[in-house]
Short mmCIF file of C-alpha atoms in Angstrom, two decimals:
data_model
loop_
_atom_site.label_atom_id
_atom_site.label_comp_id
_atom_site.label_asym_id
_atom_site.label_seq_id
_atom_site.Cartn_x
_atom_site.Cartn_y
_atom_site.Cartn_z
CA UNK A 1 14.68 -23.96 -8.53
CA UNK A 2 15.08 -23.23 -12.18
CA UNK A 3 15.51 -19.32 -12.58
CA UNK A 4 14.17 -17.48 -16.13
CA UNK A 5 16.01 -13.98 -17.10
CA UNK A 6 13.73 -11.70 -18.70
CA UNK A 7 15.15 -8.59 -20.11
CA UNK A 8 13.67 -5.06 -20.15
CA UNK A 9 15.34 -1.47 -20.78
CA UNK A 10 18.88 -3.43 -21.00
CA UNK A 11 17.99 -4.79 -17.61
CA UNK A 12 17.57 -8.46 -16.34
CA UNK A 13 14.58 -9.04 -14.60
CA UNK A 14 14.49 -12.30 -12.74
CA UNK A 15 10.97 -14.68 -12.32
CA UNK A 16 11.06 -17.08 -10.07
CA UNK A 17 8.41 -20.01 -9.99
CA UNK A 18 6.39 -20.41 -7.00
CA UNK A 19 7.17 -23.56 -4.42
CA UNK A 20 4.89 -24.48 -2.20
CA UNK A 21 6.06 -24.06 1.56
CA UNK A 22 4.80 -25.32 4.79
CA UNK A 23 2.62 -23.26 6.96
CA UNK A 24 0.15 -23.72 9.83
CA UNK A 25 -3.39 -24.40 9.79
CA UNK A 26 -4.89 -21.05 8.35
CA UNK A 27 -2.38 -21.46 5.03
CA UNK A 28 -3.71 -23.00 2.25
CA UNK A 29 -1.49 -23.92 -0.79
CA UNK A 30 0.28 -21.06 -2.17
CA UNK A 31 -0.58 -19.06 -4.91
CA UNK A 32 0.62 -20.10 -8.37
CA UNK A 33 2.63 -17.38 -10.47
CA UNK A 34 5.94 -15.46 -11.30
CA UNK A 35 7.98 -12.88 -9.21
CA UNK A 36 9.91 -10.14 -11.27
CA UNK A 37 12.45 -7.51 -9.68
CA UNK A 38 11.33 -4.39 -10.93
CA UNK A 39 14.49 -2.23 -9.17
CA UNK A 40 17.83 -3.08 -7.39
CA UNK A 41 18.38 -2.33 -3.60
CA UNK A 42 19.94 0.38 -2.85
CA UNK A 43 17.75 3.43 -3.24
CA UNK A 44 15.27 2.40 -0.56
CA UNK A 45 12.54 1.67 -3.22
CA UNK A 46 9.14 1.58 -1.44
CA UNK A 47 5.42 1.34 -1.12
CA UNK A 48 4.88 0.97 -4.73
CA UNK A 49 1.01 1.14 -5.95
CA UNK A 50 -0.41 1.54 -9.62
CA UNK A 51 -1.98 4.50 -11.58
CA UNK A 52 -5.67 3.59 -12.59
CA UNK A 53 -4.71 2.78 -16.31
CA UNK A 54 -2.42 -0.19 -15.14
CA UNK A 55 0.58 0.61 -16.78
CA UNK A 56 2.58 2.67 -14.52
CA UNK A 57 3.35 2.45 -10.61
CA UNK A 58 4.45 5.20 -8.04
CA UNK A 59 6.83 4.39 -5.35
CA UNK A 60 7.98 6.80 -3.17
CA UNK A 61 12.42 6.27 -3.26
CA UNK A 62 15.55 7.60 -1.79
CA UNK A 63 17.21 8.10 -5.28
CA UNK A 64 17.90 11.79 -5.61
CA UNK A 65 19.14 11.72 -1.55
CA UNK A 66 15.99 12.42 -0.38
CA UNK A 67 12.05 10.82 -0.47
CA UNK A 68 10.40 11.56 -3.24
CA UNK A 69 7.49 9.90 -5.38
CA UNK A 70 8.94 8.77 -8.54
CA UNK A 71 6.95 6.80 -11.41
CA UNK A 72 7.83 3.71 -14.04
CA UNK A 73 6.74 1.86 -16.31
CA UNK A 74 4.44 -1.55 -14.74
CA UNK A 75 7.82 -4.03 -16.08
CA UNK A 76 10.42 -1.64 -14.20
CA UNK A 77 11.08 0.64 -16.92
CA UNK A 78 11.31 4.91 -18.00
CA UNK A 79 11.89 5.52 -14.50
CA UNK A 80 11.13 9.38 -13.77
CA UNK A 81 11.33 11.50 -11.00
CA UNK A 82 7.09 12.19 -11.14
CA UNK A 83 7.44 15.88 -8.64
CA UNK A 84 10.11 17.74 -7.30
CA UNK A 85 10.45 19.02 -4.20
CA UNK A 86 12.48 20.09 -1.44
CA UNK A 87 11.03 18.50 0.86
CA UNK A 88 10.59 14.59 1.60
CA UNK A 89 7.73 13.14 0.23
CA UNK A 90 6.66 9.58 0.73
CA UNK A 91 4.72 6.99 -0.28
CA UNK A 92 2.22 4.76 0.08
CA UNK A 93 1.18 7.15 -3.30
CA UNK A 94 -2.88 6.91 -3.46
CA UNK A 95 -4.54 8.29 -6.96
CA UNK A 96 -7.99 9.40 -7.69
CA UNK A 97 -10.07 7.42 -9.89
CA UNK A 98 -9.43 8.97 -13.00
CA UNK A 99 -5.58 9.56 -12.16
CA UNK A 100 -5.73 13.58 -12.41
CA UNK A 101 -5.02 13.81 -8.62
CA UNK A 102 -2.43 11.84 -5.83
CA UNK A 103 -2.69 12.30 -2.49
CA UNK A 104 0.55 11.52 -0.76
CA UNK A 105 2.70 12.10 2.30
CA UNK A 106 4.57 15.08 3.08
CA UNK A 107 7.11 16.92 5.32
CA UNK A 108 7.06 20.24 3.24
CA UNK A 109 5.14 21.90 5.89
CA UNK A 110 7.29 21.00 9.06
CA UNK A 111 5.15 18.16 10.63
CA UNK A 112 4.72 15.27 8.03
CA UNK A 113 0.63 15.70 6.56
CA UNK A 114 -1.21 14.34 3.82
CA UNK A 115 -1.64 16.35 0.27
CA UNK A 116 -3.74 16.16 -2.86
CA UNK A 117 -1.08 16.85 -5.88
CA UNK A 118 -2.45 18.21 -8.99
CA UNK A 119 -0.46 16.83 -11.83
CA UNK A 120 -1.45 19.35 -14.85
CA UNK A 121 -1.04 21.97 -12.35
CA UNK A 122 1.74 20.85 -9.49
CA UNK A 123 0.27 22.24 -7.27
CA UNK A 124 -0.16 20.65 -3.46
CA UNK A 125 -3.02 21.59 -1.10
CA UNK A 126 -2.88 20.07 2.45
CA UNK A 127 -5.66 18.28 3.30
CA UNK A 128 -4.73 16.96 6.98
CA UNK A 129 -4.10 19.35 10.58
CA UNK A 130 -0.88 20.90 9.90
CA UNK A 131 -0.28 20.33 13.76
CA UNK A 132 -0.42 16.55 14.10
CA UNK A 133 1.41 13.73 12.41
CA UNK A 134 -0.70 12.11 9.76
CA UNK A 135 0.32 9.38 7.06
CA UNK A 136 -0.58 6.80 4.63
CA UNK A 137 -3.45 7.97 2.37
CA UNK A 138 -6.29 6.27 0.06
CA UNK A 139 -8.29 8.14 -1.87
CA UNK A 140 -11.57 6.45 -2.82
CA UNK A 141 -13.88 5.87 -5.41
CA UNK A 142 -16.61 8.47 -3.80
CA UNK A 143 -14.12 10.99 -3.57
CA UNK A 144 -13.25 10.65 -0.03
CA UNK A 145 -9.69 10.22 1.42
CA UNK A 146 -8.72 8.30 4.77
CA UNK A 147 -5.38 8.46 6.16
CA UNK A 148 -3.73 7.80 10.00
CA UNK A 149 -2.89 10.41 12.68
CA UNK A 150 -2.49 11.49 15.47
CA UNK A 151 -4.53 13.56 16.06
CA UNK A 152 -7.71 12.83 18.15
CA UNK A 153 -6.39 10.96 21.26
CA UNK A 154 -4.91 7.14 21.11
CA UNK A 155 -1.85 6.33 19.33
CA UNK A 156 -2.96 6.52 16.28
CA UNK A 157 -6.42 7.06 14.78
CA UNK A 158 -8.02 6.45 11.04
CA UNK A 159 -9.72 10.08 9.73
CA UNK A 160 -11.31 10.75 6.65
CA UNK A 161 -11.37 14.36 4.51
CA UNK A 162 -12.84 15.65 1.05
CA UNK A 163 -9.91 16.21 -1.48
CA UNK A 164 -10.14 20.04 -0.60
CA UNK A 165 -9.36 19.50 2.89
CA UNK A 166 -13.14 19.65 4.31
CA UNK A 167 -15.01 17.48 5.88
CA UNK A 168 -12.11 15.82 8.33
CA UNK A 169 -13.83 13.46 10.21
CA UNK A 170 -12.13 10.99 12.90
CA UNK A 171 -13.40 7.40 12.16
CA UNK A 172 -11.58 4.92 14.92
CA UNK A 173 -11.37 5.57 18.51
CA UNK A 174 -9.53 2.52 19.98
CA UNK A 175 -6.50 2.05 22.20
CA UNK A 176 -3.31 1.80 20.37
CA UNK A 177 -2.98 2.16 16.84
CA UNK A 178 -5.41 1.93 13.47
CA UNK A 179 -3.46 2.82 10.44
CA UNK A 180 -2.86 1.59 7.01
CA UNK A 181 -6.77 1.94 5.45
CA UNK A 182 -7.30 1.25 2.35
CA UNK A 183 -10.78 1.42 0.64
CA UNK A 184 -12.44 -1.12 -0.98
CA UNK A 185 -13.52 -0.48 -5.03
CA UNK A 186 -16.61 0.63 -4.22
CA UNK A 187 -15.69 3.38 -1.79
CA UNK A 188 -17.73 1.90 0.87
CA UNK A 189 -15.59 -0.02 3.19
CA UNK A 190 -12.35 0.26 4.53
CA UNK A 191 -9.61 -1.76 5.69
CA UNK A 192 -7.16 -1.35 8.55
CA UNK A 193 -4.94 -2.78 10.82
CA UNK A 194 -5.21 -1.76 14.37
CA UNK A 195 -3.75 -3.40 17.42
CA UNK A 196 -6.26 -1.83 19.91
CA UNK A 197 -3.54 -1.48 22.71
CA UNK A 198 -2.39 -4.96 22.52
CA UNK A 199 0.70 -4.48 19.96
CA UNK A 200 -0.49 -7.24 18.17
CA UNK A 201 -2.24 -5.70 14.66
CA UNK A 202 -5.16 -7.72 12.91
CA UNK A 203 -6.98 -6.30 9.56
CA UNK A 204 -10.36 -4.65 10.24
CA UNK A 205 -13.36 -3.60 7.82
CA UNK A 206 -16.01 -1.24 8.57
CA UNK A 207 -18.11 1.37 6.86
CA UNK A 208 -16.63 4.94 5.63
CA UNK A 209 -17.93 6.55 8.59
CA UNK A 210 -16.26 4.02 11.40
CA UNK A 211 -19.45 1.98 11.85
CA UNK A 212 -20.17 -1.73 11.83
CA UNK A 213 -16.51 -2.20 12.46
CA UNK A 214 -15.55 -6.25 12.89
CA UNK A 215 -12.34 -8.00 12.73
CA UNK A 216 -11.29 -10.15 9.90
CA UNK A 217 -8.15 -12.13 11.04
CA UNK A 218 -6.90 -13.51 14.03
CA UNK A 219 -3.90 -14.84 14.19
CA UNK A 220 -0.10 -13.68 13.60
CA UNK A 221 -0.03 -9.67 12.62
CA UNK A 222 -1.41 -8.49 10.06
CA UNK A 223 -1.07 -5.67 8.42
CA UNK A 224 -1.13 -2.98 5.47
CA UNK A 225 -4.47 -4.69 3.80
CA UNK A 226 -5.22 -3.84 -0.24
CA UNK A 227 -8.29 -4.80 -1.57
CA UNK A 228 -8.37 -6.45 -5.08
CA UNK A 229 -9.78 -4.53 -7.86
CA UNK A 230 -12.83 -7.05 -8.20
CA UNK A 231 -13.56 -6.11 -4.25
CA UNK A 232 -13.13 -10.35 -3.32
CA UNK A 233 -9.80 -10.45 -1.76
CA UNK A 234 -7.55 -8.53 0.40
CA UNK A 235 -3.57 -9.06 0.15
CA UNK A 236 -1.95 -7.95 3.00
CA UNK A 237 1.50 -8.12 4.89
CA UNK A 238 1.95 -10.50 7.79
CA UNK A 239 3.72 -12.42 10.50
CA UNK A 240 1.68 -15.93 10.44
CA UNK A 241 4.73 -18.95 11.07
CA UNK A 242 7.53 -17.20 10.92
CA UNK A 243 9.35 -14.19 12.05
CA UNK A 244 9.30 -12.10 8.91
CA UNK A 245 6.68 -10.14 7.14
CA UNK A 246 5.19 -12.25 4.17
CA UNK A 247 2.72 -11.44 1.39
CA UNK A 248 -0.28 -12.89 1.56
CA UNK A 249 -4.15 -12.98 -0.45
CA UNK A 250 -7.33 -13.86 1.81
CA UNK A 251 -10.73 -13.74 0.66
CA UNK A 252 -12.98 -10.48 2.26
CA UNK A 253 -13.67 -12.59 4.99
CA UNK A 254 -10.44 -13.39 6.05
CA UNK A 255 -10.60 -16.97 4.98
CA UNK A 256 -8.11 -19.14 2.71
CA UNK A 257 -4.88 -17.65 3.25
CA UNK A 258 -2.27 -18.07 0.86
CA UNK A 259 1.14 -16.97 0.18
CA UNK A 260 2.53 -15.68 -3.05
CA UNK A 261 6.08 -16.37 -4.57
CA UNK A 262 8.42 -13.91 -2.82
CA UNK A 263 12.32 -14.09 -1.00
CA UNK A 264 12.77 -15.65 1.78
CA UNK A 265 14.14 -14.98 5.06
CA UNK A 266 13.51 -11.08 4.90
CA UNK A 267 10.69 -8.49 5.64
CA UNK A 268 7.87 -8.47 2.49
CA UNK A 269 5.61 -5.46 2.90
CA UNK A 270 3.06 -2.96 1.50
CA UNK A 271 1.24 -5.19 -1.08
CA UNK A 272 -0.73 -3.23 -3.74
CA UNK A 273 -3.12 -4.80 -6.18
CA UNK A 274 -2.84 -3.84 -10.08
CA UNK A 275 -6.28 -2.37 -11.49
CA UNK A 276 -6.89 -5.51 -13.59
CA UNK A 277 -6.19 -7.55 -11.13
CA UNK A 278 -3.17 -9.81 -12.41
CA UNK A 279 -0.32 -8.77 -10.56
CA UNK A 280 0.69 -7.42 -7.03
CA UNK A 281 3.64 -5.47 -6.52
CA UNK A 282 5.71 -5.26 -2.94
CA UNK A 283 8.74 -4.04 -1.10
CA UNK A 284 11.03 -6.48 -0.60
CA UNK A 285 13.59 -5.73 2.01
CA UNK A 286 14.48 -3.27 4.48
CA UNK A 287 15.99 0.09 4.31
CA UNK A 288 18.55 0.49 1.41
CA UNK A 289 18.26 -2.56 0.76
CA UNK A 290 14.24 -2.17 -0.23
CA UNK A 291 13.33 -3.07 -3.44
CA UNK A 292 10.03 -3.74 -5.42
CA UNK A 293 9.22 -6.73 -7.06
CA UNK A 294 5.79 -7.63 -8.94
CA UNK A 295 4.23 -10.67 -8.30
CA UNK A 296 2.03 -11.53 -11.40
CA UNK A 297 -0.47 -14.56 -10.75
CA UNK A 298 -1.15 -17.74 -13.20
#
């Protein structure tokens, strides 16, 4: 494989050409494109997803010793610390649509909830029961945010909230786990992965208030769905044919699965679309040695 260095902020970014690989019945060829390294392992770089203009991503990071939700430019680049805190915020970082707002991840108030940030301001309400466990927000296009807990019985459940905490509404009720939602464009369906007791997690769609819920996969475990800005596709994070997470891009309906250009023999996780739909960035690794790359499509 014949290995391009692209350079950026004194950096060398690496892009790798795609190669087909060998997969079971539900893979179809793989997805044509490039792979660039956007950071280096070692900071625990993760769950990396864009602002609405397209040019810069949050990723939540280990950098200053602790989590917190840091910002760069979309080719790795004027990498800022976007909030400080003294407390450990994470990522997956989840903007509103006109990028004014985040909702994120936080331990700041003893048990880890979700918050809305207000970037003029800085300024965090909580949005989620201060009592329970919650993670993993989305914040969708009809102003409504979804995000996992604990609360409400089961493992884990899906809820949804307004941006000034009202409204909190559980939306699953299965054995086991639903986490991981993710809204589609037009604010009316989400995504999830659940398990539904078994351990084994498939990708799910139903409407924003838990109704007409229906699987969309199958086989392996899948996870961590993100719908593509045109609402067509989902990429998610799976175990299909071999033991490690892989990146992967289905259409809506679960059908023609395809890999995209990523390293091998390690865990690839917590895909994220780019608002114009060109690129996908993931982590790539585990732990320290986490990293995001960007995948951008022919």
């Amino acid at each position: 494989m014949k290995r391009r260095l692209f350079l950026h902020g004194g950096a060398a970014l690496a892009a790798y050409p795609l190669l087909g690989r060998a997969g079971g019945p539900a893979l179809q060829a793989a997805i044509a494109g490039t792979l660039i390294r956007l950071t280096a392992a070692g900071s625990e770089d993760n769950r990396a997803t864009f602002m609405p203009d397209g040019r810069t991503i949050l990723f939540a990071s280990k950098r200053s010793g602790k989590s917190q939700i840091w910002a760069m430019h979309r080719d790795g680049g004027d990498v800022r610390r976007l909030h400080d805190s003294a407390a450990n915020d994470f990522g997956r970082v989840a903007p509103n649509a006109d990028g004014t707002r985040l909702c994120f991840s936080s331990d700041r108030g003893g048990e880890n909830g979700v918050y809305v940030l207000e970037l003029a301001t800085g300024r965090a309400t909580l949005v989620s029961d201060p009592a329970f466990w919650s993670f993993g927000p989305t914040w969708s296009s009809r102003d409504l945010i979804s995000f996992f807990s604990r609360k409400g019985g089961n493992a884990i459940n899906a809820w949804t909230v307004r941006p000034d905490g009202t409204q909190a509404r559980q939306i699953t009720n299965q054995a086991g786990e639903s986490r991981q939602p993710w809204w589609s464009p037009d604010g009316r369906t989400l995504a999830l992965s659940a398990d539904h007791g078994s351990g084994n997690f498939q990708v799910w769609l139903m409407n924003e208030d838990g109704t007409g819920s229906r699987a969309i996969t199958a086989a392996g475990s899948c996870e961590q769905p993100f719908w593509s800005p045109d609402g067509q596709r989902i990429a998610i994070s799976a175990k299909l044919d071999e033991p490690h997470h892989r990146i992967y891009v289905m259409q809506k309906d679960g059908s023609d699965v395809r890999a995209i250009a990523q390293p091998e023999g390690i865990e690839n996780v917590h895909p994220a679309w780019s608002p114009d739909g060109r690129s996908i960035v993931f982590t790539s690794g585990g732990a320290a040695q986490a990293s995001l790359l960007r995948f951008d499509f022919a």
